[in-house]
Short mmCIF file of C-alpha atoms and ligand atoms in Angstrom, two decimals:
data_model
loop_
_atom_site.label_atom_id
_atom_site.label_comp_id
_atom_site.label_asym_id
_atom_site.label_seq_id
_atom_site.Cartn_x
_atom_site.Cartn_y
_atom_site.Cartn_z
CA MET A 1 -14.25 -175.30 -22.87
CA PRO A 2 -14.18 -178.71 -21.09
CA GLU A 3 -12.57 -181.76 -22.70
CA LYS A 4 -15.06 -183.51 -24.98
CA ARG A 5 -16.94 -185.88 -22.72
CA THR A 6 -19.81 -188.26 -23.23
CA VAL A 7 -22.84 -187.59 -21.04
CA LEU A 8 -26.23 -189.23 -20.74
CA VAL A 9 -29.16 -186.81 -20.86
CA THR A 10 -32.63 -188.15 -20.03
CA GLY A 11 -35.71 -186.32 -21.31
CA GLY A 12 -33.65 -184.46 -23.91
CA CYS A 13 -36.62 -184.15 -26.30
CA GLY A 14 -38.69 -182.13 -23.81
CA PHE A 15 -38.65 -178.38 -23.31
CA ILE A 16 -35.63 -177.83 -21.06
CA GLY A 17 -33.95 -180.97 -22.45
CA THR A 18 -34.02 -179.65 -26.02
CA ASN A 19 -32.45 -176.36 -24.97
CA LEU A 20 -29.88 -178.17 -22.81
CA VAL A 21 -28.90 -180.69 -25.49
CA ARG A 22 -28.35 -177.81 -27.93
CA LEU A 23 -26.12 -176.04 -25.40
CA LEU A 24 -24.10 -179.15 -24.48
CA VAL A 25 -23.58 -180.36 -28.05
CA GLY A 26 -22.89 -176.82 -29.26
CA SER A 27 -20.70 -174.52 -27.20
CA GLY A 28 -20.43 -177.11 -24.41
CA GLY A 29 -18.49 -179.47 -26.71
CA TYR A 30 -20.02 -182.59 -25.10
CA HIS A 31 -20.97 -185.84 -26.81
CA VAL A 32 -24.62 -186.27 -25.80
CA VAL A 33 -26.56 -189.51 -25.62
CA ASN A 34 -30.22 -188.51 -25.29
CA LEU A 35 -32.52 -191.14 -23.75
CA ASP A 36 -36.16 -190.17 -24.18
CA ALA A 37 -39.39 -192.18 -24.28
CA LEU A 38 -41.03 -189.61 -26.61
CA THR A 39 -44.17 -189.15 -24.55
CA TYR A 40 -46.85 -186.66 -25.61
CA ALA A 41 -44.58 -183.88 -24.24
CA ALA A 42 -41.75 -184.57 -26.70
CA ASN A 43 -41.78 -183.09 -30.17
CA PRO A 44 -39.90 -185.00 -32.90
CA LEU A 45 -39.21 -181.70 -34.67
CA SER A 46 -37.34 -180.19 -31.70
CA LEU A 47 -33.94 -181.78 -32.35
CA VAL A 48 -34.39 -182.93 -35.95
CA ASP A 49 -31.51 -180.74 -37.15
CA LEU A 50 -29.08 -182.54 -34.79
CA ALA A 51 -29.90 -186.01 -36.16
CA ASP A 52 -26.61 -186.34 -38.06
CA HIS A 53 -24.44 -184.36 -35.67
CA PRO A 54 -21.29 -186.35 -34.79
CA ARG A 55 -21.64 -185.51 -31.08
CA TYR A 56 -25.34 -186.38 -30.74
CA GLU A 57 -27.08 -189.73 -30.39
CA PHE A 58 -30.73 -190.36 -29.71
CA VAL A 59 -32.02 -193.49 -27.99
CA LYS A 60 -35.76 -193.99 -27.76
CA GLY A 61 -36.45 -195.70 -24.46
CA ASN A 62 -37.90 -195.50 -21.00
CA ILE A 63 -35.87 -194.66 -17.89
CA THR A 64 -37.76 -197.42 -16.07
CA ASP A 65 -36.29 -200.04 -18.46
CA ARG A 66 -34.01 -202.08 -16.21
CA ARG A 67 -32.26 -203.74 -19.17
CA LEU A 68 -31.82 -200.83 -21.54
CA VAL A 69 -30.49 -198.26 -19.06
CA PRO A 70 -27.61 -200.39 -17.64
CA ALA A 71 -26.73 -201.36 -21.23
CA LEU A 72 -26.45 -197.68 -22.15
CA PHE A 73 -24.05 -197.01 -19.25
CA GLU A 74 -22.00 -200.00 -20.36
CA LYS A 75 -21.93 -198.98 -24.02
CA TYR A 76 -21.28 -195.25 -23.70
CA GLN A 77 -19.29 -195.07 -20.43
CA PRO A 78 -20.66 -191.60 -19.65
CA ALA A 79 -18.81 -189.08 -17.50
CA GLY A 80 -22.12 -188.13 -15.95
CA VAL A 81 -25.89 -187.97 -16.16
CA PHE A 82 -28.25 -185.01 -16.61
CA HIS A 83 -31.57 -186.43 -15.45
CA LEU A 84 -34.50 -184.41 -16.79
CA ALA A 85 -37.01 -187.07 -17.90
CA ALA A 86 -40.23 -186.58 -15.99
CA GLU A 87 -43.95 -186.08 -16.13
CA THR A 88 -44.11 -182.34 -15.55
CA HIS A 89 -47.60 -180.89 -15.79
CA VAL A 90 -49.34 -180.17 -12.48
CA ASP A 91 -52.83 -180.20 -14.04
CA ARG A 92 -52.29 -183.69 -15.46
CA SER A 93 -51.06 -184.93 -12.10
CA ILE A 94 -54.36 -183.78 -10.57
CA VAL A 95 -56.35 -185.89 -13.05
CA SER A 96 -54.18 -189.02 -12.98
CA VAL A 97 -51.21 -189.72 -10.71
CA ASP A 98 -49.96 -193.05 -12.03
CA ASP A 99 -47.53 -191.85 -14.72
CA PHE A 100 -46.02 -189.42 -12.22
CA VAL A 101 -45.18 -192.20 -9.79
CA GLN A 102 -43.95 -194.47 -12.58
CA THR A 103 -41.60 -191.99 -14.24
CA ASN A 104 -40.66 -189.52 -11.54
CA VAL A 105 -40.27 -191.93 -8.63
CA ILE A 106 -39.67 -195.41 -10.06
CA GLY A 107 -37.88 -194.04 -13.12
CA THR A 108 -35.48 -191.98 -11.01
CA TYR A 109 -34.89 -194.96 -8.71
CA SER A 110 -34.14 -197.22 -11.72
CA LEU A 111 -31.72 -194.67 -13.13
CA LEU A 112 -29.98 -194.31 -9.77
CA GLU A 113 -29.61 -198.09 -9.54
CA ALA A 114 -27.99 -198.25 -12.98
CA ALA A 115 -25.77 -195.23 -12.30
CA HIS A 116 -24.68 -196.65 -8.95
CA ALA A 117 -23.79 -200.06 -10.43
CA TYR A 118 -21.84 -198.39 -13.25
CA TRP A 119 -20.06 -195.88 -11.00
CA SER A 120 -19.08 -198.65 -8.55
CA GLY A 121 -17.07 -200.28 -11.35
CA LEU A 122 -15.18 -197.11 -12.29
CA GLN A 123 -11.63 -196.39 -11.17
CA GLY A 124 -9.54 -193.32 -10.41
CA GLU A 125 -10.35 -190.02 -12.13
CA ARG A 126 -13.40 -191.37 -13.93
CA ARG A 127 -14.90 -192.47 -10.62
CA ASN A 128 -13.97 -189.25 -8.82
CA LYS A 129 -15.33 -187.01 -11.55
CA PHE A 130 -18.59 -188.89 -12.24
CA LEU A 131 -21.73 -186.89 -11.45
CA PHE A 132 -25.45 -187.64 -11.40
CA LEU A 133 -27.23 -184.29 -11.82
CA HIS A 134 -30.89 -184.49 -10.92
CA VAL A 135 -33.00 -181.69 -12.37
CA SER A 136 -35.80 -180.97 -9.94
CA THR A 137 -38.23 -178.18 -9.18
CA ASP A 138 -38.90 -175.46 -6.61
CA GLU A 139 -42.43 -176.88 -6.25
CA VAL A 140 -41.07 -179.44 -3.77
CA PHE A 141 -40.94 -176.58 -1.22
CA GLY A 142 -44.69 -175.95 -1.41
CA SER A 143 -46.17 -172.47 -1.39
CA LEU A 144 -45.02 -169.09 -0.05
CA GLY A 145 -47.17 -166.32 1.39
CA LYS A 146 -46.51 -162.68 0.56
CA GLU A 147 -43.04 -162.72 2.12
CA GLY A 148 -39.95 -164.92 1.91
CA TYR A 149 -38.00 -166.96 -0.64
CA PHE A 150 -37.13 -170.59 -1.28
CA SER A 151 -33.50 -171.46 -0.59
CA GLU A 152 -31.48 -174.67 -0.15
CA GLU A 153 -32.53 -174.59 3.53
CA THR A 154 -36.30 -174.54 2.90
CA PRO A 155 -38.05 -177.68 4.21
CA TYR A 156 -39.87 -179.86 1.68
CA ALA A 157 -43.69 -179.46 1.64
CA PRO A 158 -45.03 -180.59 -1.76
CA ASN A 159 -48.71 -179.91 -2.42
CA SER A 160 -49.55 -181.51 -5.78
CA PRO A 161 -49.11 -185.12 -6.91
CA TYR A 162 -46.50 -183.77 -9.36
CA SER A 163 -44.46 -182.02 -6.70
CA ALA A 164 -44.84 -184.97 -4.32
CA SER A 165 -43.38 -187.28 -6.97
CA LYS A 166 -40.49 -184.87 -7.61
CA ALA A 167 -39.88 -184.56 -3.86
CA ALA A 168 -39.75 -188.35 -3.59
CA SER A 169 -37.23 -188.48 -6.43
CA ASP A 170 -35.08 -185.83 -4.72
CA HIS A 171 -35.07 -187.88 -1.52
CA PHE A 172 -33.88 -190.99 -3.39
CA VAL A 173 -31.12 -188.98 -5.06
CA ARG A 174 -29.99 -187.63 -1.70
CA ALA A 175 -30.15 -191.11 -0.15
CA TYR A 176 -27.94 -192.64 -2.87
CA HIS A 177 -25.35 -190.00 -2.06
CA GLN A 178 -25.59 -190.36 1.71
CA THR A 179 -25.74 -194.16 1.74
CA TYR A 180 -23.60 -195.26 -1.20
CA GLY A 181 -21.48 -192.16 -1.84
CA LEU A 182 -22.81 -191.77 -5.40
CA PRO A 183 -21.82 -188.23 -6.45
CA THR A 184 -25.13 -186.48 -6.98
CA ILE A 185 -26.35 -182.89 -7.18
CA ILE A 186 -29.93 -181.61 -7.24
CA THR A 187 -31.07 -178.37 -8.89
CA ASN A 188 -34.43 -176.93 -7.80
CA CYS A 189 -35.49 -174.31 -10.31
CA SER A 190 -38.47 -172.00 -10.70
CA ASN A 191 -40.77 -171.69 -13.75
CA ASN A 192 -38.94 -171.76 -17.08
CA TYR A 193 -40.21 -170.17 -20.28
CA GLY A 194 -38.82 -169.89 -23.80
CA PRO A 195 -38.54 -171.82 -27.08
CA TYR A 196 -39.78 -175.42 -27.38
CA GLN A 197 -42.12 -175.37 -24.38
CA PHE A 198 -45.10 -177.66 -24.84
CA PRO A 199 -48.26 -175.55 -25.27
CA GLU A 200 -50.13 -176.91 -22.25
CA LYS A 201 -47.95 -174.73 -19.99
CA MET A 202 -49.09 -171.21 -19.19
CA ILE A 203 -46.97 -168.91 -21.37
CA PRO A 204 -47.15 -170.82 -24.70
CA LEU A 205 -50.80 -171.67 -24.03
CA MET A 206 -51.68 -167.99 -23.68
CA ILE A 207 -49.66 -166.99 -26.77
CA LEU A 208 -51.18 -169.68 -28.98
CA ASN A 209 -54.74 -169.38 -27.67
CA ALA A 210 -54.59 -165.63 -28.27
CA LEU A 211 -53.38 -166.04 -31.85
CA SER A 212 -56.24 -168.50 -32.50
CA GLY A 213 -58.82 -166.22 -30.88
CA LYS A 214 -59.52 -168.75 -28.12
CA PRO A 215 -60.21 -167.78 -24.47
CA LEU A 216 -57.22 -167.10 -22.21
CA PRO A 217 -58.13 -169.09 -19.08
CA VAL A 218 -56.73 -167.50 -15.91
CA TYR A 219 -57.15 -169.77 -12.89
CA GLY A 220 -58.88 -168.35 -9.80
CA ASP A 221 -58.36 -164.62 -9.33
CA GLY A 222 -55.05 -164.57 -11.21
CA ALA A 223 -53.16 -163.40 -8.09
CA ASN A 224 -50.88 -166.47 -7.90
CA VAL A 225 -47.24 -165.55 -8.35
CA ARG A 226 -44.56 -167.42 -10.28
CA ASP A 227 -40.85 -166.53 -10.55
CA TRP A 228 -39.85 -166.81 -14.23
CA ILE A 229 -36.49 -167.74 -15.75
CA TYR A 230 -35.58 -167.82 -19.44
CA VAL A 231 -34.81 -171.45 -20.28
CA LYS A 232 -31.38 -170.75 -21.82
CA ASP A 233 -30.29 -169.10 -18.57
CA TYR A 234 -31.36 -172.20 -16.67
CA CYS A 235 -29.49 -174.48 -19.07
CA LYS A 236 -26.33 -172.45 -18.48
CA ALA A 237 -26.89 -172.87 -14.74
CA ILE A 238 -27.25 -176.63 -15.19
CA GLN A 239 -23.99 -176.80 -17.16
CA ARG A 240 -22.22 -174.66 -14.54
CA VAL A 241 -23.45 -176.91 -11.73
CA PHE A 242 -22.37 -180.03 -13.63
CA GLU A 243 -18.87 -178.67 -14.19
CA ASN A 244 -18.25 -176.90 -10.89
CA GLY A 245 -20.92 -177.85 -8.35
CA ARG A 246 -20.19 -179.78 -5.17
CA ALA A 247 -21.36 -183.37 -4.98
CA GLY A 248 -23.95 -184.01 -2.29
CA GLU A 249 -25.35 -180.48 -2.51
CA ALA A 250 -28.44 -178.82 -3.93
CA TYR A 251 -28.72 -175.50 -5.77
CA VAL A 252 -31.91 -173.52 -6.08
CA VAL A 253 -32.06 -171.53 -9.31
CA GLY A 254 -34.15 -168.52 -10.29
CA ALA A 255 -33.89 -165.18 -12.03
CA GLY A 256 -35.84 -162.90 -9.68
CA ASN A 257 -38.79 -162.29 -12.03
CA GLU A 258 -41.88 -162.60 -9.87
CA ARG A 259 -45.12 -161.88 -11.69
CA ARG A 260 -48.81 -162.33 -10.79
CA ASN A 261 -50.43 -164.56 -13.41
CA ILE A 262 -52.97 -161.95 -14.45
CA ASP A 263 -50.27 -159.30 -14.92
CA LEU A 264 -48.23 -161.70 -17.01
CA VAL A 265 -51.19 -162.61 -19.22
CA ARG A 266 -51.93 -158.90 -19.75
CA GLN A 267 -48.29 -158.32 -20.65
CA ILE A 268 -48.38 -161.15 -23.19
CA CYS A 269 -51.50 -159.54 -24.69
CA ASP A 270 -49.81 -156.12 -24.86
CA PHE A 271 -46.75 -157.55 -26.61
CA LEU A 272 -48.91 -159.54 -29.02
CA ASP A 273 -51.04 -156.46 -29.78
CA GLU A 274 -47.80 -154.79 -30.84
CA ILE A 275 -46.07 -157.69 -32.63
CA ALA A 276 -49.10 -159.38 -34.26
CA PRO A 277 -52.05 -156.94 -33.97
CA PRO A 278 -55.44 -158.72 -34.07
CA ALA A 279 -56.54 -156.27 -36.78
CA GLU A 280 -53.96 -157.92 -39.06
CA ILE A 281 -55.01 -161.51 -38.31
CA HIS A 282 -57.79 -162.66 -40.60
CA PRO A 283 -60.39 -164.37 -38.33
CA LEU A 284 -59.74 -161.94 -35.44
CA ARG A 285 -60.15 -158.89 -37.65
CA GLU A 286 -63.56 -160.22 -38.74
CA ARG A 287 -64.54 -160.57 -35.07
CA GLY A 288 -63.65 -156.93 -34.44
CA LEU A 289 -61.11 -157.82 -31.74
CA LYS A 290 -59.13 -154.72 -30.73
CA SER A 291 -56.83 -156.32 -28.15
CA TYR A 292 -56.01 -159.90 -27.19
CA ALA A 293 -56.81 -158.89 -23.59
CA GLU A 294 -60.50 -159.11 -24.56
CA LEU A 295 -60.01 -162.90 -24.63
CA ILE A 296 -59.03 -163.14 -20.92
CA GLN A 297 -61.45 -165.26 -18.88
CA PHE A 298 -61.22 -166.06 -15.18
CA VAL A 299 -61.96 -169.77 -14.71
CA GLU A 300 -62.23 -172.18 -11.79
CA ASP A 301 -59.06 -172.43 -9.73
CA ARG A 302 -56.59 -175.35 -9.81
CA PRO A 303 -57.17 -177.50 -6.69
CA GLY A 304 -54.34 -177.05 -4.18
CA HIS A 305 -53.01 -174.17 -6.32
CA ASP A 306 -49.72 -172.99 -4.79
CA HIS A 307 -49.98 -169.27 -4.14
CA ARG A 308 -46.44 -168.01 -4.67
CA TYR A 309 -42.99 -169.26 -5.67
CA ALA A 310 -39.89 -167.07 -5.32
CA ILE A 311 -36.23 -168.02 -5.35
CA ASP A 312 -33.22 -166.79 -3.43
CA ALA A 313 -30.43 -167.80 -5.82
CA ALA A 314 -27.60 -166.40 -3.66
CA LYS A 315 -25.81 -169.75 -3.26
CA ILE A 316 -25.33 -170.55 -6.95
CA THR A 317 -24.25 -166.96 -7.60
CA ARG A 318 -21.81 -166.88 -4.68
CA GLN A 319 -20.40 -170.39 -5.09
CA LEU A 320 -20.44 -170.84 -8.87
CA GLY A 321 -20.63 -167.28 -10.20
CA TRP A 322 -23.83 -167.97 -12.15
CA GLN A 323 -26.51 -165.38 -12.70
CA ALA A 324 -29.31 -164.98 -15.19
CA GLU A 325 -28.53 -162.86 -18.26
CA VAL A 326 -31.89 -162.44 -20.01
CA GLY A 327 -34.30 -159.84 -18.63
CA PHE A 328 -37.94 -160.90 -18.37
CA GLU A 329 -39.44 -158.50 -20.91
CA ALA A 330 -36.69 -159.30 -23.46
CA GLY A 331 -37.14 -163.06 -22.86
CA LEU A 332 -40.90 -162.82 -23.27
CA ARG A 333 -40.55 -160.99 -26.59
CA LEU A 334 -38.01 -163.60 -27.79
CA THR A 335 -40.45 -166.34 -26.78
CA ILE A 336 -43.42 -164.77 -28.59
CA GLU A 337 -41.30 -164.28 -31.69
CA TRP A 338 -40.07 -167.89 -31.52
CA TYR A 339 -43.64 -169.26 -31.46
CA LEU A 340 -44.66 -166.95 -34.31
CA SER A 341 -41.73 -168.22 -36.40
CA ASN A 342 -42.19 -171.92 -35.61
CA LEU A 343 -45.77 -172.68 -36.50
CA GLU A 344 -44.88 -176.12 -37.95
CA TRP A 345 -43.47 -177.09 -34.54
CA VAL A 346 -46.64 -175.79 -32.90
CA LYS A 347 -48.84 -177.74 -35.32
CA GLN A 348 -46.93 -180.94 -34.53
CA ALA A 349 -47.15 -180.32 -30.76
CA SER A 350 -50.90 -179.66 -30.92
CA SER A 351 -51.70 -182.71 -33.02
CA GLY A 352 -52.40 -186.28 -31.95
CA SER A 353 -52.63 -187.28 -28.33
CA TYR A 354 -52.39 -183.75 -26.90
CA GLY A 355 -55.49 -182.58 -28.71
CA GLU A 356 -57.32 -185.76 -27.72
CA TRP A 357 -56.25 -185.42 -24.09
CA ILE A 358 -57.51 -181.85 -23.88
CA GLU A 359 -60.85 -182.96 -25.34
CA LYS A 360 -61.28 -185.80 -22.85
CA ASN A 361 -59.68 -184.53 -19.67
CA TYR A 362 -59.77 -180.83 -19.40
CA ALA A 363 -57.98 -181.26 -16.11
CA TRP A 364 -59.92 -181.00 -12.88
CA ARG A 365 -63.08 -179.88 -14.63
CA ALA A 366 -63.36 -183.42 -16.01
CA LEU A 367 -62.50 -184.71 -12.55
CA LYS A 368 -65.37 -182.74 -11.05
CA GLU A 369 -67.83 -184.09 -13.61
CA LYS A 370 -66.83 -187.68 -12.72
CA LYS A 371 -67.54 -187.10 -8.98
P1 NAD B 1 -41.20 -181.74 -20.50
O1 NAD B 1 -42.50 -182.27 -20.00
O2 NAD B 1 -41.21 -180.68 -21.54
O3 NAD B 1 -40.32 -182.94 -21.09
C1 NAD B 1 -40.15 -184.15 -20.42
C2 NAD B 1 -39.40 -185.10 -21.34
O4 NAD B 1 -39.19 -186.33 -20.62
C3 NAD B 1 -40.16 -185.44 -22.63
O5 NAD B 1 -39.30 -185.38 -23.74
C4 NAD B 1 -40.63 -186.86 -22.39
O6 NAD B 1 -40.75 -187.63 -23.59
C5 NAD B 1 -39.53 -187.41 -21.49
N1 NAD B 1 -39.99 -188.52 -20.65
C6 NAD B 1 -41.11 -188.54 -19.87
N2 NAD B 1 -41.22 -189.74 -19.26
C7 NAD B 1 -40.14 -190.47 -19.63
C8 NAD B 1 -39.68 -191.76 -19.31
N3 NAD B 1 -40.35 -192.56 -18.47
N4 NAD B 1 -38.52 -192.20 -19.86
C9 NAD B 1 -37.83 -191.40 -20.72
N5 NAD B 1 -38.22 -190.17 -21.07
C10 NAD B 1 -39.36 -189.70 -20.52
O7 NAD B 1 -40.38 -181.29 -19.21
P2 NAD B 1 -39.54 -179.96 -18.93
O8 NAD B 1 -40.46 -178.86 -18.64
O9 NAD B 1 -38.50 -179.83 -19.96
O10 NAD B 1 -38.84 -180.38 -17.54
C11 NAD B 1 -37.64 -181.12 -17.52
C12 NAD B 1 -37.24 -181.36 -16.07
O11 NAD B 1 -37.08 -180.11 -15.41
C13 NAD B 1 -38.30 -182.13 -15.26
O12 NAD B 1 -37.65 -183.03 -14.43
C14 NAD B 1 -39.02 -181.04 -14.47
O13 NAD B 1 -39.52 -181.56 -13.26
C15 NAD B 1 -37.90 -180.06 -14.24
N6 NAD B 1 -38.32 -178.65 -14.09
C16 NAD B 1 -39.08 -178.04 -15.05
C17 NAD B 1 -39.41 -176.69 -14.91
C18 NAD B 1 -40.25 -175.97 -15.93
O14 NAD B 1 -40.64 -174.82 -15.69
N7 NAD B 1 -40.53 -176.55 -17.09
C19 NAD B 1 -38.96 -175.98 -13.81
C20 NAD B 1 -38.17 -176.64 -12.85
C21 NAD B 1 -37.86 -177.97 -13.03
O1 DAU B 2 -41.99 -174.02 -10.58
C1 DAU B 2 -41.48 -174.97 -11.48
C2 DAU B 2 -42.63 -175.69 -12.16
O2 DAU B 2 -43.21 -174.78 -13.07
C3 DAU B 2 -42.18 -176.96 -12.87
O3 DAU B 2 -41.70 -177.88 -11.93
C4 DAU B 2 -43.36 -177.58 -13.64
O4 DAU B 2 -42.93 -178.71 -14.37
C5 DAU B 2 -43.90 -176.54 -14.59
O5 DAU B 2 -45.01 -177.05 -15.28
C6 DAU B 2 -44.29 -175.27 -13.83
O6 DAU B 2 -45.43 -175.53 -12.96
P1 DAU B 2 -46.66 -174.50 -12.82
O7 DAU B 2 -47.85 -175.23 -12.38
O8 DAU B 2 -46.25 -173.29 -12.08
O9 DAU B 2 -46.77 -174.08 -14.40
P2 DAU B 2 -48.04 -173.85 -15.37
O10 DAU B 2 -47.49 -173.29 -16.63
O11 DAU B 2 -48.92 -175.04 -15.44
O12 DAU B 2 -48.84 -172.68 -14.61
C7 DAU B 2 -48.22 -171.45 -14.27
C8 DAU B 2 -49.25 -170.63 -13.48
O13 DAU B 2 -50.31 -170.24 -14.35
C9 DAU B 2 -49.90 -171.39 -12.35
O14 DAU B 2 -50.13 -170.51 -11.27
C10 DAU B 2 -51.23 -171.86 -12.92
C11 DAU B 2 -51.57 -170.76 -13.90
N1 DAU B 2 -52.32 -171.15 -15.11
C12 DAU B 2 -51.83 -172.18 -15.84
C13 DAU B 2 -52.47 -172.58 -17.00
C14 DAU B 2 -51.96 -173.75 -17.82
C15 DAU B 2 -53.44 -170.44 -15.50
O15 DAU B 2 -53.88 -169.49 -14.82
N2 DAU B 2 -54.09 -170.83 -16.65
C16 DAU B 2 -53.66 -171.88 -17.41
O16 DAU B 2 -54.30 -172.21 -18.44
#
C-alpha cells in the first residue's frame, strides 16, 4: 500500500469517479479531495456514506473556476490529480456542444494552468513525484472497421463533438508536458459499465427501461460494436497508472469484450428474464410479456455513429502488469443485480433535470424536428 497521500480527484461524483474515489479512499489508502460541480450526471446518493470519512473531502465547484481551483492546490498540496470531470454523453453533444467545450476543453486547460503553477513551486521529491493523470477516452481515435485495434500509436480522428472536445483536452495535456515539463499521463479507455452509471448510457438504460416495460431503443441496425470493461477493473488500471506509469506517456485500456449492440441488448434481456422474470413483475405480467426481448425496437441511428471500438491493451499489461479481472458475463450480472438492489439511487438519478431533458431533447430526434 502506498504512503497516505492527498490527491485531487475531479468529477468524483460521476460514474467512474464514484468507483475510483471508493477504491482510493478504501484499499488505496489515499486522502481524496473530490472537486465536482454536481451536474445532472452526478448523484448525491453515490458517495453519501463517505461524507464523514476522515480521508474524504467533497468540494462543490467547477473546474473552470480560476479562483477556486488554484486555492484548492494551495490548501491541500496534493501529490497529484486524477482528472475525470467532463461532459460525457455523445447524444447530448450532438444536440448542444457548448457545455462540452466549456468543461472538456476550457475546464481541462484551467486545471492544467492551476496544476502547472502549483507544480512549478514544488521542490525535490514532491515536484518529481507529482502527476497529472488525465482520464480520456478511446473515442478520440474515431471508428474501426471490421479489423484492427486502437493502441497508443493510433492517430487521433474524433467524430463526435464529445470526442472532439476530449481530443482537444488530450492535446493540451500533452502540450503542457512537452512545453513546460508538467508530469502528465493520459489514459484512453473503452466503454465502462457497472454500478453508479447514469441511466442515459446504454447498459443501465436498457436494464431500467426493461424493468419499467418501456421500449429498448437500439440505434440503427444494432451492428455497432463496443469493447466493454467493468468499471472496477478500469479504476484499478487508473490507480496502477498513477502509481507506476511513466510521465509523458499514454495508456490505452480495455478488457477485450467486444459485443455488437444488439447481441448485448439480447443478453441483458436473457439475464433479466432469469433474474427478474417479467411474469413476476406486476405491470408486465398484466401485459402478458414473456421476455424483455419483446421490448426491443430498432430506432433511427445516431448521426456520425462510430461503427466499432476495440482496444489492444498490450502496453499497460506489459509495462505495468495490469489486466482486467472481471469477465463480461459475470460483470453484467453484477451490474443488473446492483441496479435491482439500488432503486432509491435510480429514482434520484431519474428525477429532476434528467427527466426534463429527455422530455425536451430526445437527442437528435429533437434536432431533426427543429430543422
Ligand atoms: P459522468 O458523466 O458519469 O460524470 C462526470 C462527472 O463530472 C459528474 O459528477 C459531473 O458532475 C462532473 N462534472 C461535469 N462538469 C464539471 C465541471 N465543469 N466541473 C466539475 N465537475 C464537473 O462521467 P464518467 O462516465 O464517469 O466519465 C468520467 C471520465 O472518464 C470522463 O472524462 C470521460 O470522458 C472518461 N471516460 C468515460 C468512459 C465511460 O465509458 N463512461 C470511458 C472512457 C473514458
Ligand atoms: O468508448 C468510451 C465512451 O463510451 C466514453 O468516452 C463515453 O463517455 C461513454 O458515454 C461511451 O460512449 P458510447 O457512445 O459508446 O456509449 P453509449 O452508452 O451512449 O452507447 C453505447 C452504444 O449503444 C453506442 O453504439 C450507441 C448505442 N445505443 C446507445 C443508447 C443510449 C443504443 O443503441 N441505444 C441507446 O439508447
